[in-house]
Coordinates of C-alpha atoms and ligand atoms in Angstrom, one line a residue:
M1 CA 125.0 119.2 69.2
P2 CA 123.4 115.2 70.3
I3 CA 123.3 115.8 74.2
K4 CA 122.4 119.4 75.5
S5 CA 123.3 120.7 79.4
I6 CA 120.6 122.7 79.9
S7 CA 121.1 125.6 83.1
T8 CA 118.3 125.1 86.0
Q9 CA 118.0 125.9 89.1
P10 CA 117.0 124.1 92.5
I11 CA 113.2 123.3 92.9
Q12 CA 112.1 123.1 96.8
G13 CA 111.0 120.0 98.3
Q14 CA 113.0 117.3 96.1
R15 CA 113.2 115.1 99.2
P16 CA 113.2 111.5 99.0
G17 CA 111.7 109.1 101.3
T18 CA 112.3 105.3 101.2
S19 CA 109.2 105.6 99.1
G20 CA 111.3 108.0 96.8
L21 CA 109.9 111.2 95.2
R22 CA 106.3 111.8 95.3
A23 CA 103.8 114.8 94.5
K24 CA 101.6 115.6 91.6
V25 CA 101.7 115.0 88.5
K26 CA 101.1 118.5 87.5
T27 CA 104.2 119.5 90.0
F28 CA 106.4 116.7 88.2
Q29 CA 104.8 118.4 84.8
Q30 CA 106.4 121.4 85.8
P31 CA 109.9 122.5 83.8
H32 CA 112.9 120.3 85.3
Y33 CA 110.8 119.4 88.1
L34 CA 111.5 115.6 86.5
E35 CA 114.7 116.3 84.9
N36 CA 116.4 117.9 88.5
F37 CA 115.4 115.3 90.3
V38 CA 117.1 112.9 87.7
Q39 CA 120.5 114.1 87.5
A40 CA 120.3 115.1 91.4
V41 CA 120.1 110.8 91.4
F42 CA 123.2 110.1 88.1
D43 CA 125.4 112.9 90.5
S44 CA 124.7 110.9 93.8
I45 CA 125.1 107.5 93.3
G46 CA 128.9 107.6 92.1
D47 CA 130.5 106.6 88.7
I48 CA 127.8 105.6 86.6
H49 CA 130.1 105.7 82.9
G50 CA 129.6 101.6 81.9
Q51 CA 127.1 100.6 83.6
T52 CA 123.6 98.8 83.4
L53 CA 120.5 101.0 84.5
V54 CA 116.8 99.4 84.5
L55 CA 113.7 101.5 84.6
G56 CA 110.0 100.9 84.5
G57 CA 107.0 101.7 86.6
D58 CA 103.9 100.5 86.9
G59 CA 101.8 102.5 84.3
R60 CA 100.2 104.7 85.8
F61 CA 99.3 108.4 83.9
Y62 CA 102.8 109.8 83.1
N63 CA 104.7 106.4 83.5
R64 CA 105.5 106.5 79.3
E65 CA 107.0 110.7 79.0
A66 CA 109.0 110.3 82.2
I67 CA 110.6 107.5 80.9
Q68 CA 111.6 108.8 77.4
I69 CA 113.0 111.8 79.4
I70 CA 114.9 109.8 81.3
L71 CA 116.2 107.4 78.6
K72 CA 117.8 110.8 77.3
M73 CA 119.5 112.1 80.4
A74 CA 121.0 107.8 81.0
A75 CA 122.2 108.4 77.2
A76 CA 123.5 111.6 78.4
N77 CA 125.2 110.9 81.4
G78 CA 127.4 108.0 80.1
F79 CA 125.9 105.1 80.9
A80 CA 126.3 102.0 78.7
K81 CA 123.0 100.5 79.0
V82 CA 119.4 100.5 80.2
L83 CA 116.9 97.1 80.2
V84 CA 113.2 99.2 80.5
G85 CA 110.0 97.6 80.9
Q86 CA 108.4 97.1 77.6
A87 CA 105.3 99.4 77.8
G88 CA 107.0 101.1 80.2
I89 CA 106.2 98.9 82.7
L90 CA 107.5 97.2 86.0
S91 CA 106.2 96.3 88.7
T92 CA 108.2 97.0 92.1
P93 CA 109.4 93.6 93.3
A94 CA 110.1 92.9 89.3
A95 CA 112.1 95.9 89.0
S96 CA 113.9 94.8 92.3
C97 CA 114.1 91.2 90.7
V98 CA 115.9 92.8 87.0
I99 CA 118.4 94.6 88.9
R100 CA 119.4 91.1 91.4
K101 CA 119.6 88.9 88.0
Y102 CA 121.5 91.0 85.5
K103 CA 123.6 92.9 88.1
A104 CA 122.6 96.0 87.8
F105 CA 124.0 99.9 88.3
G106 CA 120.8 99.8 90.1
G107 CA 117.1 100.9 88.8
L108 CA 114.2 103.9 88.7
I109 CA 111.2 102.8 89.5
L110 CA 108.0 104.8 88.9
S111 CA 105.5 104.3 90.8
A112 CA 103.1 106.5 94.0
S113 CA 102.1 102.9 95.3
H114 CA 98.6 102.4 95.6
N115 CA 98.2 106.3 95.7
P116 CA 95.6 106.7 92.8
A117 CA 97.1 107.9 89.6
G118 CA 95.5 110.0 86.4
P119 CA 96.0 113.8 85.6
N120 CA 95.2 115.0 89.1
E121 CA 96.7 112.2 90.8
D122 CA 100.2 111.4 91.9
F123 CA 103.8 110.1 91.0
G124 CA 106.7 109.0 91.9
I125 CA 110.6 108.2 91.2
K126 CA 112.6 105.9 93.5
Y127 CA 115.9 104.7 93.2
N128 CA 116.8 101.5 93.8
I129 CA 120.5 100.2 94.9
G130 CA 122.4 97.3 93.5
N131 CA 121.1 95.0 96.0
G132 CA 117.6 95.9 94.3
G133 CA 116.9 97.7 97.6
P134 CA 115.3 101.4 98.1
A135 CA 118.6 103.7 98.5
P136 CA 119.3 103.7 102.0
E137 CA 118.9 107.1 103.8
G138 CA 122.7 108.0 103.0
V139 CA 121.9 107.9 99.3
T140 CA 118.7 110.0 99.5
E141 CA 120.3 112.4 101.6
A142 CA 123.1 112.8 98.9
I143 CA 120.8 112.8 96.3
Y144 CA 118.4 115.6 98.7
A145 CA 122.2 117.8 99.2
R146 CA 122.6 117.9 95.3
T147 CA 118.9 119.2 94.3
L148 CA 119.8 121.8 96.3
N149 CA 122.6 122.7 94.6
I150 CA 122.0 121.7 91.4
T151 CA 123.3 124.3 88.0
A152 CA 122.3 121.7 84.9
Y153 CA 121.4 118.6 84.4
Q154 CA 122.4 116.4 81.1
I155 CA 119.8 115.0 78.2
A156 CA 119.9 113.4 74.6
D157 CA 119.0 115.2 71.5
C158 CA 116.9 112.4 69.9
A159 CA 114.6 110.9 69.0
D160 CA 112.0 108.5 72.0
I161 CA 112.1 105.1 71.8
N162 CA 109.3 102.6 70.6
L163 CA 108.8 101.4 74.1
D164 CA 106.1 98.6 73.3
K165 CA 108.4 96.8 71.3
L166 CA 110.9 94.3 72.4
G167 CA 114.9 94.3 71.8
T168 CA 117.5 96.3 71.7
F169 CA 118.0 100.0 70.4
E170 CA 120.7 102.2 70.4
M171 CA 120.3 106.0 72.2
Q172 CA 123.4 108.6 71.8
G173 CA 125.8 105.2 71.7
M174 CA 123.7 103.9 74.4
Q175 CA 122.3 100.2 74.3
V176 CA 118.0 100.5 75.4
E177 CA 116.7 96.6 75.8
V178 CA 113.5 97.2 75.9
I179 CA 112.8 93.9 77.7
D180 CA 109.8 91.4 78.4
A181 CA 108.3 92.6 81.6
V182 CA 107.0 89.4 83.2
A183 CA 109.5 87.1 82.1
D184 CA 112.1 87.5 84.2
Y185 CA 109.9 88.0 87.2
A186 CA 107.3 84.8 86.0
E187 CA 111.0 82.6 85.8
L188 CA 111.8 84.0 89.6
M189 CA 108.4 82.5 90.9
Q190 CA 109.2 79.2 89.4
S191 CA 112.5 78.6 90.5
I192 CA 110.6 79.1 94.0
F193 CA 107.5 77.5 94.5
D194 CA 105.9 74.0 93.5
F195 CA 104.8 75.2 90.2
D196 CA 103.8 71.1 90.0
A197 CA 101.0 71.0 93.2
I198 CA 99.9 74.7 92.6
R199 CA 98.5 73.6 88.9
E200 CA 97.3 70.0 90.8
L201 CA 94.9 72.0 92.9
L202 CA 94.0 74.4 91.0
A203 CA 92.8 71.3 88.3
Q204 CA 91.3 70.1 91.7
D205 CA 87.9 71.1 92.8
F206 CA 89.5 74.7 94.2
S207 CA 88.5 78.2 92.9
L208 CA 90.3 81.1 93.0
T209 CA 90.0 85.1 92.3
F210 CA 93.1 87.2 92.0
D211 CA 92.1 90.9 91.9
A212 CA 95.0 93.0 89.9
M213 CA 92.6 96.4 91.2
H214 CA 93.4 97.8 87.3
A215 CA 97.6 98.6 88.3
V216 CA 100.4 96.6 87.3
T217 CA 99.4 92.8 88.9
G218 CA 97.3 92.3 85.6
P219 CA 99.8 91.3 83.6
Y220 CA 102.1 89.6 85.9
A221 CA 99.2 87.4 87.6
K222 CA 97.3 86.2 84.0
M223 CA 100.4 85.1 82.7
I224 CA 101.4 83.0 86.1
L225 CA 98.3 82.1 87.4
E226 CA 96.4 81.6 84.3
D227 CA 99.1 80.7 82.0
M228 CA 101.3 78.9 83.2
L229 CA 99.2 77.1 86.1
G230 CA 97.2 76.8 84.3
A231 CA 93.8 78.8 86.2
P232 CA 90.6 79.5 84.2
Q233 CA 91.0 82.4 82.5
G234 CA 89.5 85.4 84.3
T235 CA 90.9 84.3 87.7
V236 CA 92.4 87.9 87.4
M237 CA 89.6 90.2 87.6
N238 CA 90.3 94.1 86.7
G239 CA 93.5 92.7 84.8
E240 CA 93.6 95.2 82.3
P241 CA 96.7 98.0 83.4
K242 CA 94.8 101.5 83.2
D243 CA 97.0 105.0 83.4
D244 CA 94.1 105.9 85.8
F245 CA 93.7 102.2 87.8
N246 CA 90.2 103.0 86.5
G247 CA 89.5 106.0 88.9
G248 CA 90.6 102.9 91.8
H249 CA 92.4 103.1 95.2
P250 CA 94.1 100.3 94.6
D251 CA 95.2 99.2 97.9
P252 CA 94.8 95.5 98.5
N253 CA 92.4 96.2 102.0
L254 CA 88.8 95.6 104.0
T255 CA 88.1 99.4 102.9
Y256 CA 89.8 99.7 98.8
A257 CA 89.5 96.1 97.8
H258 CA 85.9 96.0 98.7
E259 CA 84.8 94.4 95.3
L260 CA 87.1 91.5 96.0
V261 CA 85.8 90.9 99.4
D262 CA 81.9 91.5 99.0
I263 CA 82.9 88.5 95.8
L264 CA 84.4 86.9 99.4
Y265 CA 82.2 87.0 101.6
A266 CA 79.0 85.9 99.3
D267 CA 76.9 82.6 98.7
D268 CA 79.5 81.0 95.9
A269 CA 82.2 82.6 97.0
P270 CA 85.6 80.9 96.0
D271 CA 88.2 79.4 98.2
F272 CA 90.9 81.8 97.3
G273 CA 91.2 85.2 96.7
A274 CA 93.3 87.4 96.7
A275 CA 94.8 91.2 96.0
S276 CA 97.6 93.3 95.5
D277 CA 98.2 97.1 95.1
G278 CA 99.3 99.8 92.4
D279 CA 102.9 99.3 92.1
G280 CA 102.6 95.0 92.6
D281 CA 104.5 95.0 96.4
R282 CA 100.7 94.7 98.6
N283 CA 98.9 91.7 99.0
M284 CA 95.9 90.4 100.6
I285 CA 95.5 86.9 101.6
L286 CA 91.5 85.7 101.9
G287 CA 89.8 82.8 101.9
N288 CA 86.2 81.8 101.6
H289 CA 83.9 83.9 104.3
F290 CA 87.6 84.4 105.6
F291 CA 90.3 87.2 106.6
V292 CA 93.9 86.8 107.2
T293 CA 95.4 89.3 108.6
P294 CA 98.7 90.5 107.3
S295 CA 100.6 90.1 110.9
D296 CA 99.1 86.0 110.9
S297 CA 100.0 85.5 107.4
L298 CA 103.9 86.0 108.1
A299 CA 103.7 83.4 111.0
V300 CA 102.2 81.0 109.2
M301 CA 104.0 81.4 105.8
A302 CA 107.1 81.0 108.7
A303 CA 105.6 78.4 110.5
N304 CA 104.7 76.1 107.1
A305 CA 108.3 77.7 105.3
T306 CA 109.7 74.1 104.2
L307 CA 106.8 73.3 102.2
V308 CA 108.1 76.0 99.6
P309 CA 111.0 74.0 97.6
A310 CA 113.2 77.3 97.9
Y311 CA 112.6 77.2 102.0
K312 CA 112.6 73.1 102.3
N313 CA 116.2 73.3 104.7
G314 CA 114.9 76.0 107.1
I315 CA 114.8 79.5 107.9
A316 CA 117.2 81.8 108.8
G317 CA 115.3 84.3 110.3
V318 CA 112.2 86.4 110.2
A319 CA 111.8 89.8 110.8
R320 CA 108.7 92.0 111.5
S321 CA 107.7 95.1 111.6
M322 CA 106.9 96.8 115.9
P323 CA 103.4 97.7 114.8
T324 CA 103.2 94.2 113.5
S325 CA 101.6 91.5 115.9
G326 CA 104.0 89.1 117.9
A327 CA 102.2 86.2 116.1
V328 CA 105.4 85.4 113.9
D329 CA 107.6 85.7 117.1
R330 CA 105.9 82.1 118.1
V331 CA 106.6 81.0 115.0
A332 CA 110.5 81.7 115.2
E333 CA 110.9 80.2 119.5
A334 CA 109.6 77.3 118.2
L335 CA 111.7 77.0 115.2
G336 CA 115.0 78.1 117.3
I337 CA 115.3 81.1 114.7
D338 CA 115.6 84.7 115.5
C339 CA 113.3 87.0 114.8
F340 CA 114.5 90.7 114.2
E341 CA 111.6 93.7 115.8
T342 CA 112.7 97.0 113.0
P343 CA 111.3 100.4 112.9
T344 CA 108.1 100.8 110.5
G345 CA 109.2 100.6 106.7
W346 CA 110.7 98.0 104.3
K347 CA 114.0 99.6 103.8
F348 CA 115.3 98.0 107.6
F349 CA 115.2 94.6 105.8
G350 CA 117.2 94.6 103.5
N351 CA 120.5 95.4 105.3
L352 CA 119.3 92.3 107.8
M353 CA 119.1 90.1 104.6
D354 CA 122.0 91.6 102.5
A355 CA 123.6 89.9 106.1
G356 CA 121.9 86.4 106.2
K357 CA 119.7 86.8 108.6
V358 CA 116.8 86.8 107.8
T359 CA 115.0 84.7 105.4
L360 CA 111.5 85.6 105.8
C361 CA 109.9 89.5 106.3
G362 CA 106.9 91.2 107.0
E363 CA 105.0 94.2 108.0
E364 CA 101.2 94.4 109.2
S365 CA 100.4 96.7 106.0
F366 CA 99.4 94.1 103.9
G367 CA 103.9 93.8 102.9
T368 CA 105.4 90.7 102.8
G369 CA 108.6 88.9 102.0
S370 CA 111.6 87.1 101.3
N371 CA 115.4 87.2 101.0
H372 CA 114.0 86.3 96.9
V373 CA 114.3 90.5 96.2
R374 CA 114.5 93.8 98.3
E375 CA 110.9 94.9 98.1
K376 CA 108.1 93.2 99.5
D377 CA 106.3 91.0 96.8
G378 CA 102.6 90.3 96.5
L379 CA 102.5 87.4 93.8
W380 CA 105.0 86.4 96.1
A381 CA 102.9 85.8 99.0
V382 CA 100.0 84.4 97.1
L383 CA 102.0 81.7 95.1
F384 CA 103.2 81.2 99.2
W385 CA 99.9 80.4 99.7
L386 CA 98.9 78.5 97.7
N387 CA 101.8 76.5 97.4
I388 CA 100.6 76.2 101.4
L389 CA 97.2 75.1 100.5
A390 CA 98.3 72.5 97.4
V391 CA 100.1 70.5 100.0
R392 CA 98.2 71.2 103.1
Q393 CA 95.1 70.1 101.4
E394 CA 93.7 72.1 103.7
S395 CA 90.6 75.7 103.1
V396 CA 92.2 78.7 104.7
E397 CA 90.8 79.4 107.4
G398 CA 91.5 75.6 108.7
V399 CA 95.4 76.5 108.2
L400 CA 94.3 79.3 110.4
A401 CA 93.0 77.3 112.8
D402 CA 95.0 74.5 113.0
H403 CA 98.0 77.4 113.4
W404 CA 95.9 79.1 116.7
A405 CA 95.2 75.5 118.3
K406 CA 99.0 75.1 118.0
Y407 CA 100.4 78.9 118.9
G408 CA 97.9 80.4 120.5
R409 CA 95.9 83.5 118.8
N410 CA 97.0 87.1 118.1
F411 CA 94.5 89.2 118.2
Y412 CA 94.6 92.2 115.7
S413 CA 93.8 95.4 114.6
R414 CA 94.8 98.7 113.2
H415 CA 92.4 101.8 113.1
D416 CA 93.2 104.9 111.3
Y417 CA 92.6 108.4 111.5
E418 CA 92.9 110.3 108.1
G419 CA 92.9 113.2 107.4
V420 CA 93.7 114.9 111.2
D421 CA 94.8 118.3 112.0
S422 CA 98.4 117.5 111.8
A423 CA 98.6 119.8 115.6
A424 CA 95.7 117.2 117.2
A425 CA 97.4 114.3 115.9
T426 CA 101.0 115.6 117.5
Q427 CA 99.1 116.0 121.0
V428 CA 97.4 112.3 120.7
L429 CA 100.7 111.2 121.1
Q430 CA 101.9 113.7 123.5
N431 CA 99.6 113.0 126.0
V432 CA 100.0 109.1 125.8
R433 CA 104.0 110.2 126.3
D434 CA 103.2 112.3 129.1
Q435 CA 100.5 109.5 131.4
F436 CA 104.6 107.2 130.8
D437 CA 105.4 106.9 134.6
N438 CA 101.7 107.7 135.5
L439 CA 101.1 104.4 133.8
Q440 CA 103.9 102.5 134.4
G441 CA 102.6 99.4 136.7
K442 CA 99.2 100.3 136.7
T443 CA 95.9 98.4 135.4
L444 CA 94.5 99.4 132.7
A445 CA 92.1 97.5 130.2
G446 CA 92.1 94.9 132.6
R447 CA 96.2 94.2 132.3
V448 CA 99.3 95.5 134.1
V449 CA 101.1 97.7 131.9
K450 CA 104.4 96.4 132.3
L451 CA 106.7 99.1 130.3
C452 CA 105.7 102.6 128.3
D453 CA 108.3 104.1 125.6
D454 CA 108.9 105.1 122.4
F455 CA 110.2 102.8 120.3
A456 CA 113.8 102.8 119.2
Y457 CA 116.2 100.6 117.1
T458 CA 119.7 99.6 116.4
D459 CA 120.1 98.1 113.5
P460 CA 122.8 94.9 114.6
I461 CA 124.2 95.8 111.1
D462 CA 125.6 99.0 110.5
G463 CA 124.8 99.8 114.1
S464 CA 122.7 103.3 112.9
V465 CA 119.9 105.1 115.5
S466 CA 116.6 105.5 114.3
T467 CA 114.1 106.9 117.4
N468 CA 110.5 107.7 117.7
Q469 CA 109.0 105.2 115.8
G470 CA 106.4 104.8 118.1
V471 CA 104.4 105.0 121.2
R472 CA 104.5 102.1 123.2
I473 CA 102.2 100.8 125.7
L474 CA 103.5 97.3 126.3
F475 CA 101.7 95.2 129.1
E476 CA 102.8 92.2 131.5
D477 CA 100.2 89.6 128.9
G478 CA 102.2 90.6 126.0
S479 CA 99.2 92.2 125.4
R480 CA 100.2 95.6 123.6
I481 CA 99.3 99.4 121.9
I482 CA 101.0 101.4 119.9
F483 CA 100.5 104.4 118.7
R484 CA 101.9 106.3 115.4
L485 CA 101.6 109.1 113.3
S486 CA 102.3 108.1 109.2
G487 CA 105.0 108.5 106.6
T488 CA 103.2 109.1 104.1
G489 CA 99.8 110.4 104.0
T490 CA 99.2 113.4 101.3
S491 CA 96.8 115.5 103.5
G492 CA 96.7 116.2 107.4
A493 CA 98.4 113.8 109.8
T494 CA 96.9 110.5 110.0
I495 CA 96.9 108.8 113.5
R496 CA 97.3 104.8 114.0
I497 CA 96.7 103.0 116.5
Y498 CA 98.0 99.6 116.3
L499 CA 96.3 97.0 119.5
E500 CA 97.1 93.5 120.1
S501 CA 96.2 91.0 122.6
Y502 CA 97.1 87.1 123.2
E503 CA 94.7 84.6 123.6
A504 CA 95.7 80.9 124.4
D505 CA 92.5 79.4 124.7
T506 CA 90.8 77.7 121.5
S507 CA 87.7 78.0 122.5
K508 CA 88.1 82.0 121.9
H509 CA 89.9 82.4 119.3
G510 CA 86.2 82.5 117.1
L511 CA 85.7 85.2 118.0
D512 CA 85.5 88.4 116.1
A513 CA 88.8 90.7 116.6
Q514 CA 87.1 94.4 117.4
L515 CA 85.0 92.3 120.7
A516 CA 88.1 90.7 121.6
L517 CA 90.2 93.8 121.4
A518 CA 87.0 96.6 123.1
D519 CA 88.8 97.4 126.0
M520 CA 92.2 98.1 124.7
I521 CA 90.2 100.6 121.9
E522 CA 88.8 102.0 125.0
A523 CA 91.5 102.4 127.1
A524 CA 93.9 103.5 123.6
N525 CA 90.4 106.7 123.7
T526 CA 90.7 107.9 127.2
V527 CA 94.9 107.7 127.7
S528 CA 95.5 109.8 124.3
K529 CA 92.3 111.3 124.7
L530 CA 92.0 111.1 120.5
P531 CA 88.0 111.1 120.3
E532 CA 88.3 115.3 122.6
L533 CA 91.2 116.6 120.3
T534 CA 89.9 115.2 116.7
G535 CA 86.2 115.7 117.1
R536 CA 86.8 111.9 115.6
N537 CA 84.4 109.2 117.1
K538 CA 85.0 106.6 114.8
P539 CA 88.7 105.6 113.0
T540 CA 88.6 106.4 109.0
V541 CA 90.4 102.3 108.5
I542 CA 90.4 99.3 110.8
T543 CA 92.0 96.8 109.2
Ligands
G1P601 C1 103.1 102.6 105.9 C2 102.5 101.1 106.8 C3 104.2 101.2 107.1 C4 104.7 101.3 105.2 C5 104.9 102.0 104.9 C6 105.2 101.8 103.2 O1 103.5 103.8 105.9 O2 102.4 101.2 107.5 O3 104.0 99.5 107.4 O4 106.3 100.0 104.9 O5 102.9 102.7 103.6 O6 103.9 101.0 102.4 P1 102.7 104.8 107.3 O7 102.0 106.1 106.3 O8 102.5 104.2 108.3 O9 104.4 105.9 107.2
ZN602 ZN1 103.0 99.4 96.8

């Protein structure tokens, strides 16, 4: 029999979040674990007969094995065609691009983002819908419901496909097209940015370093930055994707991308530095001895969007997650466009972009993107910056100084307390909530408290309501202290405290953010009693 129906039983805990289903590789390797979930996806997304599926991942350990299993299941379940990235590779934004370009039914992306990879580390699988974005909650809940009553899965009984060879192959009546993992994405980037101007910039006395952190963006960055834009060979560091990310933690922030940070803060630092994460959707932007906060990066992009060919006629609107600083709000106000404040997580941007209300969006957590795909996009952000620098012929620091002079500076920092006891973490937020009434109108950190609440959001497109999206203390001068618990951590709880204060006075723009926010930091600790409850006197990560 070429197609087998295998009896199975529900496995507990296969509830996909917006980042998909994440678990240890060892868990995914258990009998039926991956198969059950994939069958639940295929059973929950509508009529897939004769449709096209996109398939690829960030290259982490178990990527190739998972792809062979999914191909055989796609064939058995009636897909007509699967587009799979060569060697099983597709960065998350590239997968989104391919789904959209070829009008596929949807795609399966194999990734656990920046989480470490290897036989004892993490694996993940995520379903994206036809607009190229993560499946909405209705779909993920239907998938989860199906995992609870699954009894069998379908799989073709046939040989593996050679994933390294480009071309179209047949598998039990289904076409498998192994596509160049980079080409479609590179072409999209070329259609958005002024490649000639960037090429000229790179031919001048301008140096850059891109850190692919041994993860998926290596081949993308080499092709685009070195081959197409003419940056010298070696511009891309750690550019060979490894299935264990070389034992690292490919998350582009000041802590985990310290190798790049050290280079940009050395005596002979290049003019520009950037990094992306495991699956290519996050980005960090650095100048010579200069760090651009993601919130400022979004604001600078919005203010300079018309310098980029794809946005030369202006942008429809912008969106930011609630904890992201209000820097972009000031730009939107000056441009006379809408600025939407959404809960944390990329999924909230999709509706706004599909409805044409938003062109650019971003989060403080090193995620920026636009309506060119429906995921955040690391290399796109890097090219956006290079395009700005090429046109303006200024340093990164110069661009920021100019931006702050015009709009004022939103001092901003995020403090993460990782691996905290869950009960203590919950209590930290509750302590703040318990003081809501008390704080109202009082002076805290030298500022008057205007409003305290739990952030809630009503989606302007579909009317869905999301509550409890962060505990907020909002001040009359626009300063904010926000407390949230991470929804993506793996061990214990992670408390995130977001601190923001606005400074119009140009003479103070050079201040260190931690110093500028010192009284706010102290107030956050006092109100929440975090040090007493967690036994911590400093954050695990400061951004
Ligand atoms: C974190 C970030 C959030 C981002 C998410 C997925 O979630 O804070 O902005 O969308 O990762 O990349 P958190 O751990 O805070 O729930
Ligand atoms: Zn990621």
